[in-house]
Amino acid sequence: MSEETKKTAEAVNPAEFLANFDWHKYEEGIEAVDESKLKEFETALEGTVGFVNERDVIEGVVVRVTDRDAIIDINSKSEGVISLNEFRYNPNLAVGDKVEVLVDKREDSSGQLVLSHKKARVIKAWDRVNNAHETGEIVNGFVKCRTRGGMIVDVFGIEAFLPGSQIDVKPIRDYDQYVEKTMEFKVVKINHEFKNVVVSHKALIEADLEDQKREIIGQLEKGQVLEGVVKNVTSYGVFVDLGGVDGLIHITDLSWSRINHPNEVVELDQKLNVVILDFDDNKSRIQLGLKQLSAHPWEALNPELKVGDNVKGKVVVLADYGAFVEVEDGVEGLIHVSEMSWSTHLRSAQDFVQVGDEVEAQILTLDREERKMSLGIKQLHPDPWTDITSKYPVGSTHSGTVRNYTNFGVFVELEEGIDGLVYISDLSWTKKIKHPSDFVTVGDKLEVQVLELDVENRKLNLGHKQTLENPWDAHEAKYAIGSIHDGTIKEKNDKGATVVFADGVEAFAPTRFLEKEEGGKLAKGDAVKFQVTEFSKEYRRIVVSHTSIFREEEQKNVKAAAKKAQEVEKTTLGDIGGLAELKKKMEGK
């Protein structure tokens, strides 16, 4: 240690040294500056080149672009750094571009100038958006994301709404293709109260297409063939873009064949040639055709095809009255339901075929000029009535199926094409049937006997009761006229009463035959004896009487008394005659 150092150390008082020690200088490595001097320094800097205030919006120049940041020179003491995320709307940012920035901080903890381009854009955004709306200026926007019904677009830092219908003149099927893309827009609506902005890209396209559209419409003529692109497909037709002008191909003008939906013939974005069929006065509605560009299938139909030939096809349309069969593309024939079966009992066509069925049929009529053809299926099978007399002779018994019934009888099918009618009176020997449905049900099996056969008119009269034993044969002997039976009154009306006997047979008793011996009339439920007064097996009718029983007894008693009186009278007269003879004899003596 030098002599001078020793003297200095001896002269320093430790307590005084600690009290006056500059800790800031010791920790920071710099001397502390008096606050009042700092303010004086800043005041002196104001107005000088390169001095900026915080929250100022100023213009800067991009001096360098890195992978993550843009370095901005605002002519201040240092350059600012802004993340490239704030320039997503402008992917073409390059060195030398002028940009607006907001001074967030003149310097952060590391002395760096902090700038924000995003905040500067927001501050200026509303003025720019309103100006663009008023002037019709075309603005750039960055599509940020999808939302319900459209897209969210960054315009001047404001989130604007782009409706799906305003993206393009044609329907958009893939919204995601526009996300994170910069596009040109037109501000079409501003709601100042809710701070909402609506933009449109379609408006720009329409403006470009308007002149082109007028030029195309001016050249349109009926019969003209144009190339177009399928713009939209609906259930009723196809909209085709003819280059700024839309036309409609109705579903019936797409194909000569029947189709259920246009997408069976065309698809979206497909290029095709179409012919102009018609348009309105101002050509705003244009009717197009596709099938008209090809020959009609009837013209290409085999010229050798004739009535009686067999053809194959597919059922394309089905109705109750028949089925349309496509025998060739665009050529259809109708099979009427009456030509589907030899049966005279008509049913619905759905009972025989279904849409999509492949069928074979015979041509019945063919009119090439009217483009009409009728077909038949039953003609491919033998007519069952050909040998009807040998298969179903009168008196033969068969089993059939109940197909239908009316008020007067039941239609029974013996086989496909052979139907017969069973009249209601031929269903039962004993039951009085009011309606056939009370006796049988459609689909039931029924035993029948052939009663009559009319081959010429294809009529078959059948009977069911004839297949059963006629109980009235036995009733004829049992209920002979004059026989007496125990019966009960089942029903009673003004004309008389229905009487039921023990075996279930019913009879009718007229009112005059209901008088009782002791006086009065029989009532419902009374069980007494009845005498048969009439019997008809043909009409299955029995008439009975209760009154006749006791009146017949009275008549018998009267007749017996009269006979006895007559005999007494004869005896008396004989006695008188004998006495007279005796007297004569005595007098003769």
C-alpha angles and dihedrals in degrees: 000000000000123000093246092053091051091053092050093049091050092051094052117091110214095216092049091046094055092047093054098037114127103228094176091058090046093051102035098033090231135085117257115249120220112255093230090054090052092054091049088051094052092046088054091051095054112107093020122119114275097022115127134179124225115260091026117138108217138159119259137181126234106239099170138008122205130183091273109016145040117223110219127198114207094171091257132128089278141016124254130231122220125183114245088233086080089060098050089117088059110046090168094068109146141175111282095032115134115229136176116243138181118224103233095174132356086221137351128214090291093048093254121147108242116213135174126201094181094058091046090053092051092052092052096033102091093050090050095045093050091047091050090050093051097044098036090237116173111240134193119239135183115226104226104179148325123275137176108300097000146344139306112236128193107225115175087335094306120115105237128185121241110194115220090239090057098055097082142348090251125059114274117229099174113044093172092071089074098049115116092010128125114229140168118257143178120223104235104168140018126188105197094186095058096025092239124156125192121196133187134206092178091065090063092050093047091052090053092046097047095081091042090049093053090050093050094046091051091058098046118120133172111263092024115139116220137174116241143167123238104249102174137001121210134172091259101042152320128279113216126197108222093187103297095341122088125216132182127230106200114222090248091057096052100076140005086228123074113263131185097210134012091238087074087071108026139021135207118285091013115147115225143156117250135181125227108241101174145331139191126256097276092036091237091129114048121186114208134189134207104175091054089072090068129059118267109263091231089064090056094046114126104271091211093061110113145166111293095032119123119235135182126220149144126265106243103166129028128195135163091258096050150308133275112223122197105219093175133004104295095359115106135177129197122233105198114214089243088062094053097072139018088231115115089208101090121217135175120289089238087071089067110029142013133210109279095028117138107227139177119220143167123246108245100172132009125189111175095181094053090035093230131138132177123201138192134206101186091062089071089066129059117266104255090211090066094086097020094128093058096043098042110023121175110277095025119127124224143166117244142172124249105239102169143340138211133192091275103042154325129282111221123191114215093182137336104306097011114097128165136187125236109198115223090246090059096055101081139012094211112020121084101221117199095188131009091236087069089062108033141014129221108270095030120133112239132188111226140176124217107245102168134008125198107181096178095055094032093237126148122188113202137182132202102188090056089069089062132065113268106241089197089075088068093038090058092066097038098046098043117162110278095022116130124221139174112252143167127223106243101176134003135198140158093285098048144284139295110236123201121203127206095267092052097257113143127217137178126239116194116226093252090060094055097076115122124225092241091048134268131066132290115255135212110289096024113138113206140133122285132193122219110240099167134022128183120176092183094057094029091233131146123183118196138181134204096186093057091064098066094031090055089053090051091051090049091052092048091050092048092049091048091049092050091048089051091052091049090050092052091049092051094049090049092053091052092050091052094052090052092052091048090052091052091050092050092047090050091059 
